[in-house]
C-alpha cells in the first residue's frame, strides 16, 4: 500500500517525519518497506512566464519564446508545443537540469535560433502520460519558484506492507485511523456533500442478485450529462504519486476513492447497458468475455459476472468489460459500489492471472457499512469535475446485511496474556479509538466489532490490539517462574521428545535426515506395488505427481535417491521420521496416521579416498543400523526371519522384537530401483515407531556399575550347515546361562566351495568375552568355560568345532 504523507494529513494532523511514522507503523504490525520521493527528479524545474512568443522563421511548427524564469534576464527558448502562447506560466528546465528520463538540458541552436532551456510537458516531467502540449500553470503561481512547491505535490510516499488480515489498512482512511490511534491525534474525514435535485423523478436501475452468498450488497447511482475530460491537476498528480495512471475525470475518481476509502468502484456507460438493468450471477461454463484490457477471457461457473439485460458487462470484483467502457463520447454513467464474497474473487483472480487493485481489496474484505457512503462520495466528486447531475434514487440490493460481532473482553485476562499491567482506561481508549462500541458496565466488557475490522472476532484479537498499541517492543522480557512438579516425575516423554532423540541418534550414526512431502503420486505407489485399498487421494493436489497421501516412506526416499544420484553422489545414507496415512472411517479425520522410521543405504560404504577400503553398503550395514537402534532404545536383540511376498523388497526380512513385528529390512527389487536411476543395490528399512515406542516405554532399564577387571576373549569356529542360523547358535550359547560369559559376537564367516554331491557348510567364527565382576580371570578358568560351550554346541546342534 502506497501512502502519500500529504494525503494522510487530509485526515489527521500528523506533523512528524515520514521516517518516524514508518517506524511507529512497523511496530504496530504494518511494516514499512520503503519511503519514496516521486518528484525529487523535478525539483530543479522552476515556474516561468512566457513574455513573448513568435513563430520560428525557419520552421512551420517551432516557436521562439522569451521566458522570465526569475533569473534576472529573459531567456530565449525554442518550443515546439502547439499550445504555447504569450502570457502563460509554464514549467521551465534551465540549462544543466537533468530530466526524469536522464536527458541533460544544454545550450542549443534549433534551426539557427539559440535555446537556453526547455518548456516542459507533463510527460517530460513524469507527472502523467500527456504529451499533447506543454503544461500550462495557474496564474497564481510565482515566477522563479520551484515547481514542486507551487504544485503542492505529494513529496513523500510510504510503501507499507499490509498483512492479509488488515484489509482496513488498504486505504488512506484506514492508515489514518492507525496513525491517529498511535499518536493520539483526532481523525477528520473531509466532507463531500452529495447534491441531488430532489425535484427530478427518480432514476433507478433494477438490481437482481441471483446468489446472495456470492454478492452481499450491490448499489449504484446514475449521473447524467457528464463531460469526459482530464481531472484537475492536483488529483492527477496525487494518483500519479501512488502509481496510478490518470485516464479521465470519471475513471480517476473511482481510483481516487479506492485509494482514499478502500472501496473499489466501477463506472459503466449507462447508454451501453442493454435493458437498463443489472444482474449479478455466475458465469456459464466456457463463456467468453472481453475485459477492459482487451483480452478475451474464458470463464467457468465458479466466476461471478455483472450482466445487463443481454450479456456480461463486468467480471465482478476483478475488472470491467470493454463493451461498457467509459469513452470520450460517454455522457451518462452508472456508478457501481458493491461487496462480493472474498473467496469467489480470489479464485477468479488467481485462475485468470488477473490481479487488480480492486480484486486485491475484495479478496481481503470490504467495509460493507461504508459501501454506499463511498458511492455517494464518488458521485459528488464526479458531478463537480464533469458538470454532470446526480439523479435522485439509490439502486441497492443487500441480501446479506452486515452484523457486528459482540465480543467479551476481560482487562485482567489481557494483562495476564500480555504479561504487563494495562489500566482499564488505556484499554477502553484503545478499543474506542479503533471504532469499537465498548460497554464497561461489568467486569466482562461487551465490545462491538467495527464494520471495517472483520478480523476482530474473539477476545484474543482484542488483547492483541491493546498490546500492539501499547507496544509489544516495550514489554520487558522476563523468564517465567519454573516450578518443579515432583508429581509429574517419571512420566513418559512426549512424542516430540521421543522423535527428537531418534533424530539425534540418526545424525550421530552419520545418516542424513530427509524431509519429504506427505504427498506422493498414485503412480509412484503403483510402481512399488503398494495396495490401492486404504489410500487417500488429494482433492486439490499441488501437482499431478502429488495426488495422494503416502502409505509408506519408500516413494519419498527413492525420489531423494534419484535426486542425489543426479548430483553425482557415490554413496547415500538417509533416514526419515514421518507419518504414513491410511483411510479409516472410524477416525474423526477419516485417516489413520502411523509414525514410521525409514532408512535407505546405497553405494559406497566409505568416501573414495585413502585409506578406506573400497566396498558397497550391503545387508549387514542396514541390519547393523536397525540393531543399533534397538540397543539405543534398550530393547532386546531382534529376531530376523525371511518374509515372502513383499511388494517392493526382495529379499525381505521381518524384524521381530519380543514377539511383535516392528518392521522390515530388505533390498529394493532391482527392476523397481532402476526407475530411480539406481545402478547398485538399494537397501531399505521401514520400522513402526508406534510399536517401538510401546516396547520402549515397557522396557525395564537396569543400570550396573562399570567393570573394574579386564575381559578375557576366546574365539571359537563352528562348522555348520546352511540350515543352521547364526541366531540359533547365539541363542543356544546364551541359554546355557554361564555366569562368566559376558558377550558373544560373530566376527567372521567363511564358506568354502563344497565338493560335488556334498552339503555346503559355513565356518562361523564367534568371539566369546568372559569377565568376573570381583577378580581377574585365569587362563585355565576361561579355557574350561570355552570347552563347555564347544561340547554343548556339538551335543545339541550336531556341529563340528
Short mmCIF file of N, CA and C in Angstrom, two decimals, residues 209-218 338-344 365-369 371 396-404 449 451 454 457:
data_model
loop_
_atom_site.label_atom_id
_atom_site.label_comp_id
_atom_site.label_asym_id
_atom_site.label_seq_id
_atom_site.Cartn_x
_atom_site.Cartn_y
_atom_site.Cartn_z
N UNK A 209 -29.80 -9.99 -7.71
CA UNK A 209 -28.68 -10.82 -7.24
C UNK A 209 -29.16 -12.26 -7.17
N UNK A 210 -28.61 -13.12 -8.04
CA UNK A 210 -29.08 -14.50 -8.13
C UNK A 210 -28.65 -15.35 -6.94
N UNK A 211 -27.46 -15.14 -6.42
CA UNK A 211 -26.96 -15.94 -5.30
C UNK A 211 -26.48 -15.02 -4.19
N UNK A 212 -27.26 -14.85 -3.11
CA UNK A 212 -26.87 -13.92 -2.02
C UNK A 212 -25.57 -14.31 -1.34
N UNK A 213 -25.13 -15.56 -1.45
CA UNK A 213 -23.87 -15.96 -0.82
C UNK A 213 -22.66 -15.39 -1.57
N UNK A 214 -22.85 -15.02 -2.85
CA UNK A 214 -21.74 -14.53 -3.65
C UNK A 214 -21.66 -13.01 -3.69
N UNK A 215 -22.79 -12.35 -3.55
CA UNK A 215 -22.82 -10.87 -3.55
C UNK A 215 -23.67 -10.43 -2.38
N UNK A 216 -23.05 -9.76 -1.41
CA UNK A 216 -23.74 -9.40 -0.18
C UNK A 216 -24.44 -8.04 -0.30
N UNK A 217 -23.93 -7.19 -1.17
CA UNK A 217 -24.53 -5.86 -1.36
C UNK A 217 -24.15 -5.36 -2.74
N UNK A 218 -25.12 -4.78 -3.43
CA UNK A 218 -24.83 -4.14 -4.73
C UNK A 218 -25.63 -2.85 -4.78
N UNK A 338 -20.10 -2.18 -4.56
CA UNK A 338 -20.64 -3.48 -4.16
C UNK A 338 -19.73 -4.17 -3.16
N UNK A 339 -20.24 -5.26 -2.58
CA UNK A 339 -19.47 -6.13 -1.71
C UNK A 339 -19.67 -7.56 -2.19
N UNK A 340 -18.57 -8.22 -2.57
CA UNK A 340 -18.63 -9.59 -3.06
C UNK A 340 -17.96 -10.54 -2.07
N UNK A 341 -18.31 -11.81 -2.17
CA UNK A 341 -17.70 -12.83 -1.31
C UNK A 341 -16.21 -12.93 -1.64
N UNK A 342 -15.32 -12.70 -0.65
CA UNK A 342 -13.87 -12.66 -0.94
C UNK A 342 -13.33 -13.90 -1.63
N UNK A 343 -13.77 -15.08 -1.18
CA UNK A 343 -13.22 -16.31 -1.76
C UNK A 343 -13.50 -16.44 -3.25
N UNK A 344 -14.67 -15.99 -3.69
CA UNK A 344 -15.02 -16.07 -5.11
C UNK A 344 -14.11 -15.18 -5.95
N UNK A 365 -11.61 -8.36 1.95
CA UNK A 365 -12.79 -7.91 2.68
C UNK A 365 -12.98 -6.41 2.62
N UNK A 366 -14.23 -6.00 2.41
CA UNK A 366 -14.59 -4.59 2.25
C UNK A 366 -15.48 -4.17 3.42
N UNK A 367 -15.38 -2.90 3.80
CA UNK A 367 -16.23 -2.34 4.84
C UNK A 367 -17.64 -2.14 4.27
N UNK A 368 -18.52 -3.08 4.58
CA UNK A 368 -19.86 -3.05 4.00
C UNK A 368 -20.66 -1.86 4.47
N UNK A 369 -20.41 -1.37 5.67
CA UNK A 369 -21.16 -0.24 6.21
C UNK A 369 -20.86 1.07 5.47
N UNK A 371 -19.99 1.17 2.12
CA UNK A 371 -20.07 0.96 0.67
C UNK A 371 -20.90 2.05 0.00
N UNK A 396 -30.22 -0.25 -4.98
CA UNK A 396 -29.49 -1.05 -3.99
C UNK A 396 -30.22 -2.36 -3.73
N UNK A 397 -29.42 -3.40 -3.53
CA UNK A 397 -29.92 -4.70 -3.06
C UNK A 397 -28.90 -5.22 -2.06
N UNK A 398 -29.38 -5.54 -0.85
CA UNK A 398 -28.47 -6.01 0.21
C UNK A 398 -29.08 -7.28 0.83
N UNK A 399 -28.87 -8.44 0.19
CA UNK A 399 -29.46 -9.68 0.73
C UNK A 399 -28.79 -10.17 2.00
N UNK A 400 -27.58 -9.68 2.28
CA UNK A 400 -26.88 -10.15 3.48
C UNK A 400 -26.32 -8.94 4.23
N UNK A 401 -27.12 -8.31 5.07
CA UNK A 401 -26.64 -7.12 5.81
C UNK A 401 -25.51 -7.47 6.77
N UNK A 402 -24.70 -6.47 7.05
CA UNK A 402 -23.58 -6.66 7.97
C UNK A 402 -24.10 -6.78 9.41
N UNK A 403 -23.57 -7.76 10.14
CA UNK A 403 -23.89 -7.93 11.56
C UNK A 403 -22.59 -7.89 12.36
N UNK A 404 -22.48 -6.90 13.23
CA UNK A 404 -21.26 -6.76 14.02
C UNK A 404 -21.17 -7.84 15.08
N UNK A 449 -17.85 -5.07 17.35
CA UNK A 449 -16.87 -5.06 16.25
C UNK A 449 -17.16 -3.93 15.27
N UNK A 451 -17.25 -2.18 11.61
CA UNK A 451 -17.51 -2.82 10.31
C UNK A 451 -16.25 -2.96 9.47
N UNK A 454 -13.03 -6.88 10.03
CA UNK A 454 -13.57 -8.25 10.03
C UNK A 454 -12.67 -9.24 10.74
N UNK A 457 -12.83 -10.99 15.98
CA UNK A 457 -13.96 -11.91 16.22
C UNK A 457 -13.94 -12.54 17.60
#
